Amino acid sequence: MIANVFPFRTVLVQILIMFLAIAIEAWFLQKLLKLEPKTSVEYTAILNLSCTCVGWLVFFGIESVISKDLRERLIGYILLGGSQDIYPAITLIAVSVLAVTFLAKWQGLEIIENIVSGNKKASKPQFIGPPTLSRRLPKKTFQVTTQFGGILIAHTVSNFVILTVLFLQSVNN
C-alpha cells in the first residue's frame, strides 16, 4: 500500500542529488577557502541538508495556497514526471530557489563558523616587514578568498552539474 503512495523515485533522486552537491561543494570549499577536507564536507552537508529541509517545507507551504489546477500539475510533475506545459513555472521557481539557497548557504556558513569558533573574531594580521621603496601596487591575481566568492562558485557549479544530470535523465526517458 505505501509503495503506491510514497514517491520512492523522487526521494531517491533527491538523496542522490544531495550527495552530488555535497561532494562538489565540499571540494570547492576545500580548495577555494582552504578548509580541511573533513570540515568542508561537514559544512556542506549541514548547509545542503538544512536547505533541502527548508525547501520542502516552503514547497508544502506554497503548495497549500496555489490554485488546485496548478497544484495538481506541479505535484504531478515533481512526483510523476509530468507534462511540458508547466516548464515556464518550473524555470521561474528553479531560478528563485537557486538564488535563495545561495544566500542561505552563504549566511549559514557564517553562522556555522561563528558557532564553531565560539563567536571569537580573529584579529586581522598586520604586515611586519621592511617598508617598500617603490609605490608600485602589488600584482593582482584572481584569488577567491571570501566566503561569498567561494560559496558562489561552489553553489553555481554544483547546481549546473545537477541540472545537467537531470536534463540528461529527462532526455533518456
Coordinates of C-alpha atoms in Angstrom, one line a residue:
M1 CA 0.0 0.0 0.0
I2 CA 2.7 2.5 0.9
A3 CA 4.6 1.8 -2.3
N4 CA 1.6 3.1 -4.3
V5 CA 1.5 6.4 -2.3
F6 CA 5.1 7.2 -1.3
P7 CA 7.2 8.7 -4.1
F8 CA 10.3 6.5 -3.7
R9 CA 11.8 7.7 -7.0
T10 CA 11.5 11.4 -6.1
V11 CA 13.1 10.7 -2.6
L12 CA 15.9 8.6 -4.1
V13 CA 16.7 11.3 -6.8
Q14 CA 16.7 14.0 -4.0
I15 CA 19.2 12.0 -1.9
L16 CA 21.5 11.3 -4.9
I17 CA 21.4 15.0 -5.9
M18 CA 22.2 16.0 -2.3
F19 CA 25.2 13.6 -2.3
L20 CA 26.4 15.0 -5.6
A21 CA 26.0 18.6 -4.3
I22 CA 27.8 17.9 -1.1
A23 CA 30.8 16.3 -2.9
I24 CA 31.1 19.1 -5.4
E25 CA 30.7 21.9 -3.0
A26 CA 33.0 20.3 -0.4
W27 CA 35.7 20.1 -3.0
F28 CA 35.3 23.7 -4.0
L29 CA 35.2 24.9 -0.4
Q30 CA 38.3 22.9 0.4
K31 CA 40.2 24.4 -2.5
L32 CA 38.9 28.0 -2.5
L33 CA 38.5 28.7 1.2
K34 CA 41.4 26.5 2.3
L35 CA 39.3 24.3 4.6
E36 CA 40.3 20.8 5.7
P37 CA 38.5 18.0 3.8
K38 CA 36.6 16.8 6.8
T39 CA 35.5 20.4 7.7
S40 CA 34.4 21.2 4.2
V41 CA 32.3 18.0 3.9
E42 CA 30.7 18.7 7.3
Y43 CA 29.9 22.3 6.4
T44 CA 28.4 21.5 3.0
A45 CA 26.4 18.5 4.5
I46 CA 24.9 20.8 7.1
L47 CA 24.1 23.5 4.6
N48 CA 22.7 21.3 2.0
L49 CA 20.6 19.2 4.4
S50 CA 19.2 22.3 6.0
C51 CA 18.4 24.0 2.7
T52 CA 16.7 20.8 1.5
C53 CA 14.5 20.5 4.6
V54 CA 13.6 24.2 4.5
G55 CA 13.0 23.9 0.7
W56 CA 10.5 21.0 1.2
L57 CA 8.7 23.0 4.0
V58 CA 8.4 26.0 1.7
F59 CA 7.2 23.8 -1.1
F60 CA 4.4 22.4 1.0
G61 CA 3.6 25.9 2.3
I62 CA 3.3 27.3 -1.2
E63 CA 1.5 24.2 -2.5
S64 CA -1.3 24.8 0.0
V65 CA -2.0 28.3 -1.2
I66 CA -1.8 27.9 -5.0
S67 CA -4.8 27.1 -7.3
K68 CA -6.0 23.5 -7.5
D69 CA -5.1 23.2 -11.2
L70 CA -1.6 24.5 -10.8
R71 CA -1.1 22.3 -7.6
E72 CA -2.1 19.2 -9.4
R73 CA 0.2 19.9 -12.4
L74 CA 3.1 20.8 -10.1
I75 CA 2.8 17.8 -7.9
G76 CA 2.2 15.6 -10.9
Y77 CA 5.4 16.9 -12.4
I78 CA 7.5 16.5 -9.3
L79 CA 6.2 13.1 -8.2
L80 CA 5.5 11.5 -11.5
G81 CA 7.5 13.4 -14.1
G82 CA 4.8 15.3 -15.9
S83 CA 3.8 17.4 -18.9
Q84 CA 5.8 20.2 -20.6
D85 CA 3.1 22.9 -20.1
I86 CA 4.5 23.6 -16.6
Y87 CA 8.1 24.3 -17.7
P88 CA 7.9 28.2 -17.5
A89 CA 6.6 28.0 -13.9
I90 CA 9.3 25.4 -13.1
T91 CA 12.0 27.6 -14.6
L92 CA 11.0 30.6 -12.6
I93 CA 10.8 28.5 -9.4
A94 CA 14.2 27.0 -10.1
V95 CA 15.9 30.4 -10.6
S96 CA 14.3 31.7 -7.4
V97 CA 15.4 28.6 -5.5
L98 CA 19.0 28.9 -6.9
A99 CA 19.3 32.5 -5.6
V100 CA 17.6 31.8 -2.2
T101 CA 19.6 28.7 -1.5
F102 CA 22.8 30.5 -2.4
L103 CA 22.1 33.3 0.1
A104 CA 21.0 30.7 2.7
K105 CA 24.3 28.8 2.3
W106 CA 26.4 31.9 2.4
Q107 CA 24.7 33.1 5.7
G108 CA 24.6 29.6 7.0
L109 CA 28.4 29.2 6.6
E110 CA 28.9 32.3 8.6
I111 CA 26.6 31.1 11.3
I112 CA 28.4 27.7 11.4
E113 CA 31.8 29.3 11.6
N114 CA 30.6 31.7 14.4
I115 CA 29.3 28.7 16.4
V116 CA 32.4 26.7 15.9
S117 CA 34.8 29.5 16.7
G118 CA 32.8 30.5 19.8
N119 CA 31.9 33.9 18.4
K120 CA 35.5 35.0 18.6
K121 CA 36.6 37.2 15.8
A122 CA 40.2 36.8 14.8
S123 CA 42.1 39.9 14.6
K124 CA 43.5 40.9 11.2
P125 CA 47.1 40.1 10.8
Q126 CA 49.4 43.1 10.3
F127 CA 52.2 43.0 7.9
I128 CA 55.5 43.1 9.7
G129 CA 58.5 43.6 7.4
P130 CA 60.6 46.2 5.6
P131 CA 58.8 49.1 4.0
T132 CA 58.7 49.0 0.3
L133 CA 60.7 51.7 -1.6
S134 CA 58.5 51.9 -4.6
R135 CA 54.9 53.0 -4.8
R136 CA 54.0 50.3 -7.3
L137 CA 51.0 48.3 -6.3
P138 CA 51.4 44.5 -5.9
K139 CA 50.4 42.4 -8.9
K140 CA 46.7 41.5 -8.7
T141 CA 45.8 37.9 -9.3
F142 CA 42.4 36.2 -9.4
Q143 CA 42.0 34.6 -6.0
V144 CA 38.8 33.7 -4.2
T145 CA 39.4 34.3 -0.5
T146 CA 36.0 35.5 0.6
Q147 CA 33.2 33.2 1.7
F148 CA 30.9 34.9 -0.7
G149 CA 33.0 34.1 -3.7
G150 CA 33.7 30.5 -2.6
I151 CA 30.1 29.7 -1.9
L152 CA 29.0 31.4 -5.1
I153 CA 31.4 29.3 -7.2
A154 CA 30.7 26.1 -5.4
H155 CA 26.9 26.5 -5.4
T156 CA 26.8 27.5 -9.1
V157 CA 29.0 24.6 -10.3
S158 CA 27.1 22.1 -8.2
N159 CA 23.7 23.3 -9.5
F160 CA 25.0 23.3 -13.1
V161 CA 26.1 19.7 -12.7
I162 CA 22.8 18.7 -11.1
L163 CA 20.8 20.4 -13.8
T164 CA 22.9 18.7 -16.5
V165 CA 22.3 15.3 -14.9
L166 CA 18.6 16.0 -14.6
F167 CA 18.5 17.2 -18.2
L168 CA 20.3 14.0 -19.4
Q169 CA 17.9 11.9 -17.3
S170 CA 14.9 13.6 -18.9
V171 CA 16.3 13.1 -22.4
N172 CA 16.8 9.4 -21.8
N173 CA 13.1 9.0 -20.6

